[in-house]
Coordinates of C-alpha atoms (C1' of nucleotides) in Angstrom, one line a residue:
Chain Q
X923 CA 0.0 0.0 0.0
X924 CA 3.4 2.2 0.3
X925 CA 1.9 3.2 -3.7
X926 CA -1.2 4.7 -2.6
X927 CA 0.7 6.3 0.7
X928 CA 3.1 8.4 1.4
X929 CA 2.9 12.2 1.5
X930 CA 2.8 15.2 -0.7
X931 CA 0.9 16.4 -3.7
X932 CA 1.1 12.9 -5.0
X933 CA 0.1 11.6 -2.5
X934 CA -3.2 13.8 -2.3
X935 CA -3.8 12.8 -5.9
X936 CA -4.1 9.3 -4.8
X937 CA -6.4 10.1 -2.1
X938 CA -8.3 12.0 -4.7
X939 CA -8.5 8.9 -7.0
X940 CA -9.1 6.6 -3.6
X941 CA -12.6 8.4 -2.9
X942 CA -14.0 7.9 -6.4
X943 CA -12.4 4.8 -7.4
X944 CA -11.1 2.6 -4.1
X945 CA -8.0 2.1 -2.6
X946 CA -4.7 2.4 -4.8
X947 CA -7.1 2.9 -7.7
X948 CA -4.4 5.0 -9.2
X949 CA -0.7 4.8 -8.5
X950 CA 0.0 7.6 -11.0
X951 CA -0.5 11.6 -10.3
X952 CA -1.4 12.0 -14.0
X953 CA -4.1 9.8 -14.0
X954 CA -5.2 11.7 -11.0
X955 CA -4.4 14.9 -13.1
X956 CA -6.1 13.7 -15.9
X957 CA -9.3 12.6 -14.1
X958 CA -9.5 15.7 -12.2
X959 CA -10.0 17.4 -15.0
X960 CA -13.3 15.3 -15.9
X961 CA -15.3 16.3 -13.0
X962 CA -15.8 19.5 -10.8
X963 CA -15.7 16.8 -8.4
X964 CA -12.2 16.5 -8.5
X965 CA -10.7 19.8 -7.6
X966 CA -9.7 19.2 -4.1
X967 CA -10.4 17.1 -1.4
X968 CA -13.0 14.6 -0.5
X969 CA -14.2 17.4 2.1
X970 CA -14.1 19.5 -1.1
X971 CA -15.8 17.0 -3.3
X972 CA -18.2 16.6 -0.4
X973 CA -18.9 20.3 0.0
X974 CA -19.8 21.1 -3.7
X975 CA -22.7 18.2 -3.5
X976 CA -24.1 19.4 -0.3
X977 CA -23.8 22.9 -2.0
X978 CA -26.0 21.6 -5.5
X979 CA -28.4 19.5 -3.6
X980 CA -29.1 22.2 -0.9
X981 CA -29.0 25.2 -3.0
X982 CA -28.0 28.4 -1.2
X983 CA -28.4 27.5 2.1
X984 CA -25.1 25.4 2.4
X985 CA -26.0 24.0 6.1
X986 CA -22.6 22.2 6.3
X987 CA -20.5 24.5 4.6
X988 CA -17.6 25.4 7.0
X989 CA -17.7 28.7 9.1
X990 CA -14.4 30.2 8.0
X991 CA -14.9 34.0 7.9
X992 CA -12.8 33.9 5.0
X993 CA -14.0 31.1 3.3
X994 CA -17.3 32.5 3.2
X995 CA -17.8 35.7 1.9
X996 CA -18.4 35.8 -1.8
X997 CA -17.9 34.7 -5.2
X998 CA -14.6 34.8 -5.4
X999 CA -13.2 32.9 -2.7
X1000 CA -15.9 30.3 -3.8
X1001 CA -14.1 30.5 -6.9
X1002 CA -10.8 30.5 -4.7
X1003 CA -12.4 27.6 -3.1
X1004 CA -12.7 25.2 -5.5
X1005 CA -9.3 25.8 -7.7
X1006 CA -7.2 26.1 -4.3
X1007 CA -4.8 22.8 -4.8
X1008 CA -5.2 19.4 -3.7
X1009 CA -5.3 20.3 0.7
X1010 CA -6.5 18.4 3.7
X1011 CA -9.9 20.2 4.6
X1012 CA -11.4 20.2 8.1
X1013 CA -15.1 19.5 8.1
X1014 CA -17.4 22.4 8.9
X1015 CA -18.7 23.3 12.3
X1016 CA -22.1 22.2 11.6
X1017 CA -21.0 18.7 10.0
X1018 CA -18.7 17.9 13.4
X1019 CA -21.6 19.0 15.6
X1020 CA -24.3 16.4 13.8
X1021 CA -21.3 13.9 14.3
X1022 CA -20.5 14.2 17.9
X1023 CA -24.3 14.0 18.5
X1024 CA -24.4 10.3 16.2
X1025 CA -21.3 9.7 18.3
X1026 CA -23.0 10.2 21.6
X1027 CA -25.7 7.8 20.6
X1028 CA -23.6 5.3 19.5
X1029 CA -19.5 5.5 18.8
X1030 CA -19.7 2.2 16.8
X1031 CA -20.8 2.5 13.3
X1032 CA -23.2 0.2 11.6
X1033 CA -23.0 0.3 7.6
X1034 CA -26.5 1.4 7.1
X1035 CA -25.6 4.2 9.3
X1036 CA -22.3 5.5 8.1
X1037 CA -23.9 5.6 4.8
X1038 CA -27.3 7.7 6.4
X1039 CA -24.6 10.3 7.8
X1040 CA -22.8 10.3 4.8
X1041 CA -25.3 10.8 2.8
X1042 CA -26.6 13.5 5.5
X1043 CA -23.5 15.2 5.2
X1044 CA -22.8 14.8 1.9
X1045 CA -19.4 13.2 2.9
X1046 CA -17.7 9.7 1.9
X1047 CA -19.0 6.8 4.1
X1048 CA -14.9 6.1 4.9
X1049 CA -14.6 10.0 5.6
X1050 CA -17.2 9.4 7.9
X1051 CA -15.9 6.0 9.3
X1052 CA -12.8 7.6 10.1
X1053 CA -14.2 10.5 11.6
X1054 CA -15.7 7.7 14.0
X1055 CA -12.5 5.9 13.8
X1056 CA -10.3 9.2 15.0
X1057 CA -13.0 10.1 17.5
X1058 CA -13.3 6.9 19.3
X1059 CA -9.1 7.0 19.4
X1060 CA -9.9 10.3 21.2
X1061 CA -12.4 9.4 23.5
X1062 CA -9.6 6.8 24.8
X1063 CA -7.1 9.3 25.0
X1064 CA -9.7 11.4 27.6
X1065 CA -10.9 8.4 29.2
X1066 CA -7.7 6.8 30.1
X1067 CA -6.7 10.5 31.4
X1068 CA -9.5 10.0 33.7
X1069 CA -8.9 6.7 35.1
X1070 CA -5.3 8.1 36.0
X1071 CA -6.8 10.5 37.6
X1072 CA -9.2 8.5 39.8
X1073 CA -6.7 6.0 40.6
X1074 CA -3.8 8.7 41.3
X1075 CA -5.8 10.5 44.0
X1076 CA -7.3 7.1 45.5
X1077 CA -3.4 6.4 45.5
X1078 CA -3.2 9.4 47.1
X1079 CA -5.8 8.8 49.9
X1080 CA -4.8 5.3 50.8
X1081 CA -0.8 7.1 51.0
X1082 CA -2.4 9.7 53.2
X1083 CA -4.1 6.6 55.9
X1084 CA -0.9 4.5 55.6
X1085 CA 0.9 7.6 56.9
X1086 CA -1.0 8.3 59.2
X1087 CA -0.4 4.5 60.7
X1088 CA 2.8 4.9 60.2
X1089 CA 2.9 7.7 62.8
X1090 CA 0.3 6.4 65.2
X1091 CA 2.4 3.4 65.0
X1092 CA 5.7 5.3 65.8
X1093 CA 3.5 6.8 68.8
X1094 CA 2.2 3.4 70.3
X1095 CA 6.0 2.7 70.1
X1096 CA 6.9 4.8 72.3
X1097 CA 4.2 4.6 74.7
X1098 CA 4.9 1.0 75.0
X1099 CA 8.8 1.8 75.7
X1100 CA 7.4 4.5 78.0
X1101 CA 5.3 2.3 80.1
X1102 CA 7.5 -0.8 79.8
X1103 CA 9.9 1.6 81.4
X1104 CA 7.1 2.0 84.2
X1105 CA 7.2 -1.4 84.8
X1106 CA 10.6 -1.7 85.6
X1107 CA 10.9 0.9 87.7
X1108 CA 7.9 -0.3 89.8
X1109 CA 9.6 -3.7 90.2
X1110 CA 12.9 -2.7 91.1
X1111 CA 11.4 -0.6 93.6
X1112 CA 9.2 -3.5 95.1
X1113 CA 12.5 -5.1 95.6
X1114 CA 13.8 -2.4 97.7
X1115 CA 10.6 -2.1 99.5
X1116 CA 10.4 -5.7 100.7
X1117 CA 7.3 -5.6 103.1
X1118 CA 6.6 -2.3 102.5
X1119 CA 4.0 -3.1 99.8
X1120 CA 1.1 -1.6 98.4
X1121 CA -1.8 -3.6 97.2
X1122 CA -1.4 -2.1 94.3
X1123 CA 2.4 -3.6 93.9
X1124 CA 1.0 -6.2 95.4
X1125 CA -1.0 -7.5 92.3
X1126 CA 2.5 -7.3 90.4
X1127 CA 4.5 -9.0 93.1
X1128 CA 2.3 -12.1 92.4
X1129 CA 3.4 -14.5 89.8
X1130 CA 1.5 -13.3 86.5
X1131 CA -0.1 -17.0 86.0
X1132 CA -1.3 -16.9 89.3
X1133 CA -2.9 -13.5 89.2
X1134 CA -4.4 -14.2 85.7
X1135 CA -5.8 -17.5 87.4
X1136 CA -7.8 -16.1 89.8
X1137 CA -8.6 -13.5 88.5
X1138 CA -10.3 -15.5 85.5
X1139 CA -11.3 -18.0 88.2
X1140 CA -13.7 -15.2 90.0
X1141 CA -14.9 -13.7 86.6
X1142 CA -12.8 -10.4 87.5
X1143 CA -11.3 -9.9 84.2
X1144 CA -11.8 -6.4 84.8
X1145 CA -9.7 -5.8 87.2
X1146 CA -6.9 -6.3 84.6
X1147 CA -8.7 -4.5 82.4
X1148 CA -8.8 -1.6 84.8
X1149 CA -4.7 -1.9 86.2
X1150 CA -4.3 -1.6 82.4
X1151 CA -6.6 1.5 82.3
X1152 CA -4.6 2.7 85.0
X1153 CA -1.8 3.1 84.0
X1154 CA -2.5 4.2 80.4
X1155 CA -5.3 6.3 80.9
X1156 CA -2.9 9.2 82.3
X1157 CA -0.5 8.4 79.4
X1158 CA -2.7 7.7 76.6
X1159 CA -6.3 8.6 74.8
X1160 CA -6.2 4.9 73.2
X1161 CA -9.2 4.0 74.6
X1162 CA -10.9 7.8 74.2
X1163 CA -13.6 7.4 72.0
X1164 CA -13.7 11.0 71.3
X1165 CA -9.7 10.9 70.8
X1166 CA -8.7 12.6 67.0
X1167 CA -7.5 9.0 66.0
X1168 CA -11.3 7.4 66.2
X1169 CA -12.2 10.1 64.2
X1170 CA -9.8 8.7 61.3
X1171 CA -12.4 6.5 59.5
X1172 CA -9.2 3.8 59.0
X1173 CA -8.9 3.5 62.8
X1174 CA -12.1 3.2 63.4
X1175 CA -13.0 0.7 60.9
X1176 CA -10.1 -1.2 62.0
X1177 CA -11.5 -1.2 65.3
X1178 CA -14.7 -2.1 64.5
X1179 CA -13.6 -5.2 62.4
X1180 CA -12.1 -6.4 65.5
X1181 CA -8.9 -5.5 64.7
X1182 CA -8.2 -3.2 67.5
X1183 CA -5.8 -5.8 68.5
X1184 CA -3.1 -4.6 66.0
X1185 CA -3.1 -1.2 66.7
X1186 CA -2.2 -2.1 69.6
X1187 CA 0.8 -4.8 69.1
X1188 CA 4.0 -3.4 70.5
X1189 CA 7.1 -3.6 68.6
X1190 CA 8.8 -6.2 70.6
X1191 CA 11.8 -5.9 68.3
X1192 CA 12.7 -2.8 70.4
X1193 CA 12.6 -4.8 73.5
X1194 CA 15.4 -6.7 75.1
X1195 CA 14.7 -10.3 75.7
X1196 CA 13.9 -9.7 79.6
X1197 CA 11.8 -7.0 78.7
X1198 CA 10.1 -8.7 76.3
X1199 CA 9.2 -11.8 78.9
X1200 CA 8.4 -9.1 81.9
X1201 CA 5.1 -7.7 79.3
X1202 CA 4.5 -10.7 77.7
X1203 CA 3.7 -12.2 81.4
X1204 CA 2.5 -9.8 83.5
X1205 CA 0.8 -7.4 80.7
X1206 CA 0.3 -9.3 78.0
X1207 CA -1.8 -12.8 78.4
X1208 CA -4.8 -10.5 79.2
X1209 CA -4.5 -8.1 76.2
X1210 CA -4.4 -10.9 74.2
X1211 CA -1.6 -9.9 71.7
X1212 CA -1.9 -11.3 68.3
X1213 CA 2.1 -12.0 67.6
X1214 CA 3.0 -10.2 64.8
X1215 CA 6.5 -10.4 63.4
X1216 CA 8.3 -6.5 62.8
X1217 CA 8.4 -7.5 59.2
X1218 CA 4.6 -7.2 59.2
X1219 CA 5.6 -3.5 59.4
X1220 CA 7.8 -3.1 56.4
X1221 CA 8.1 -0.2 54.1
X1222 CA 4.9 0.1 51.3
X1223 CA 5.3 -0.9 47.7
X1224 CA 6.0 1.7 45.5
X1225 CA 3.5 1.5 43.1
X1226 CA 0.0 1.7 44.0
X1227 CA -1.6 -1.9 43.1
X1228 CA 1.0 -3.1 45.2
X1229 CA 0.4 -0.6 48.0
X1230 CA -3.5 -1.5 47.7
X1231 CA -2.0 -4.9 48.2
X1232 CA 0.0 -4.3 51.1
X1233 CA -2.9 -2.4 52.7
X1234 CA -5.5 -5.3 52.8
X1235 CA -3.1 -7.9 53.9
X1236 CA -3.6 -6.4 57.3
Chain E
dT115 C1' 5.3 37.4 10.1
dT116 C1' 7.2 33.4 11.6
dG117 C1' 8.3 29.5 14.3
dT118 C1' 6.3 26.1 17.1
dG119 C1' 3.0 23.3 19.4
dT120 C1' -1.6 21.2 18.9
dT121 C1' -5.6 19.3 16.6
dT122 C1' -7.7 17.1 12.9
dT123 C1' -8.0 14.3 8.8
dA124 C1' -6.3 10.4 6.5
dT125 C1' -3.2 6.3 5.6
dT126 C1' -1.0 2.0 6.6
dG127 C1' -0.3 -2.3 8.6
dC128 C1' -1.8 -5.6 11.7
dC129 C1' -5.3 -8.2 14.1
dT130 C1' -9.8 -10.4 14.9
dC131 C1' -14.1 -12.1 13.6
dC132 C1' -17.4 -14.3 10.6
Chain O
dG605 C1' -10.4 -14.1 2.4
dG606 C1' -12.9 -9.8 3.2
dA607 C1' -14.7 -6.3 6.4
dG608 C1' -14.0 -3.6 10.1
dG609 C1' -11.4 -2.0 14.2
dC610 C1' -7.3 -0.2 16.3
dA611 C1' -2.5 1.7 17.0
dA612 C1' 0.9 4.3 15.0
dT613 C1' 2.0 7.7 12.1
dA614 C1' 2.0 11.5 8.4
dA615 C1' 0.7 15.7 7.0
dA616 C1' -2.4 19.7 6.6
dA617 C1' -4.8 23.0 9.2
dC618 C1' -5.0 25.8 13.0
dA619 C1' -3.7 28.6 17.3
dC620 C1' -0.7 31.5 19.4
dA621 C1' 3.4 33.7 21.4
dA622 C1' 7.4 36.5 20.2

DNA sequence: TTGTGTTTTATTGCCTCC
DNA sequence: GGAGGCAATAAAACACAA
């Protein structure tokens, strides 16, 4: 097809010869020269071609002739019109408008309506079909600007809550430090104290097995609950309801999917290993700890599927 | 006026479907 | 195998700043 292609004058002459006689009906600009001087029809482009038979079959009135200021205003550029050389014409305002409305019916083009619009608009059935052809390749174009535009800002919100964990998490860190911190200093001041104890100390002096025993033996689970109140309530709005981190929809839906338990998981890998076994038995059995490895923490995923990804796992 | 970037029209080659 | 669709591309037409 490189005979019929290509660009140019020639290659205009073959487009010429294409839109009254097929594809490659002529490979040679003076055939093309020779038929265009056989019709009116031939001097200039299809869009030409096209204009002069909406101009005979609708007398003066010219609906679709193009709106060019210059193109419309008298005899002599009508003249200039149709003896301009072979050019590319743009199809009037009026014939793009009564396409885009076919097009927002329907962008797909049956036969016997490509020929209806043609004959409408006194254009080619293939100029129309690759009018369709160009403005379906647009509406692609605009529609895959869109969906990068939805997907970039939910990329953008979902970066936004995993921040946001990220920095509660760094917080619940250091509370955890903070209070572990407590702990010791409690104990090493129980041993100094000897007798001197409180009953307060003396719930931690007990072995932790014991006091969850009986204290799950007599259905006083709360009193756990409440040491564990104690000594964050003064330190920490975890537990506020009306604290600025229930108001973040992702920690409350986390909470309400029973999943409170993670927000919640200290970062053990901060911990040395006595530290770790002082929570995990006097703290820790009644929080019920899911054990979650520090990996579970690990940086997002660059892209955003994978960061969507990443997200649900937890 | 001119250079340059954008839009529109049209071609080409490949692919799929019937 | 022919028709039609699509992606890539060419080239004319157009818009606009300098």
């Amino acid at each position: 097809m490189a005979a019929c292609g290509g660009g140019g004058f020639n290659s205009n002459l073959s487009v010429l010869i294409q839109s009254q006689r097929g594809p490659c009906a002529a490979s040679q600009p003076l055939e093309a020269f020779f038929l265009s001087g056989t019709s009116p029809t031939f001097l200039g482009s299809r869009s030409v071609m096209s204009f002069a038979d909406v101009h005979q079959a609708n007398g003066s009135t010219r609906p679709f002739l193009r709106s060019y200021d210059h193109e419309d205003n008298g005899d002599d550029d009508l003249d200039e019109y149709f003896h301009q050389p072979e050019k590319k014409r743009r199809l009037t305002v009026d014939q793009v408008q009564f396409l885009e409305k076919s097009f927002e019916v329907e962008n797909k083009l049956e036969p016997e309506r490509k020929t209806q619009l043609a004959k409408d608009l006194g254009l080619q059935p293939r100029q129309v079909a690759i009018w369709f052809q160009n403005r379906r390749a647009r509406w692609k174009t605009k529609q895959l600007e869109k969906d990068y535009e939805v997907l970039e800002s939910s990329y953008n919100g979902l970066k936004a809550d995993y921040d946001n964990l990220l920095k509660e998490k760094e917080r619940l860190k250091a509370e955890v430090t903070l209070l572990t911190n407590e702990l010791l200093l409690k104990e090493k001041e129980k041993e100094k104290g000897g007798s001197e104890l409180s009953d307060k100390d003396a719930f931690f002096q007990e072995p932790p097995g014991k006091a969850m025993a009986d204290s799950a033996s007599e259905g006083e689970v709360s009193t756990v609950a409440c040491k564990q109140e104690d000594i964050s309530s003064d330190k920490s709005d975890m537990f506020d309801s009306e604290s600025p981190h229930y108001a973040d929809g992702v920690h409350s839906s986390l909470l309400e999917a029973g999943d409170s338990s993670y927000v919640f998981q200290p970062d053990q890998s901060d911990l040395s290993q006595d530290e770790e076994d002082n929570l995990s038995k006097s703290l820790l059995p009644p929080l019920v700890f899911p054990k979650l490895e520090d990996d579970d923490y690990s940086d997002p995923p660059a892209s955003f599927e994978d960061h969507a990804i990443w997200c649900w796992s937890y």
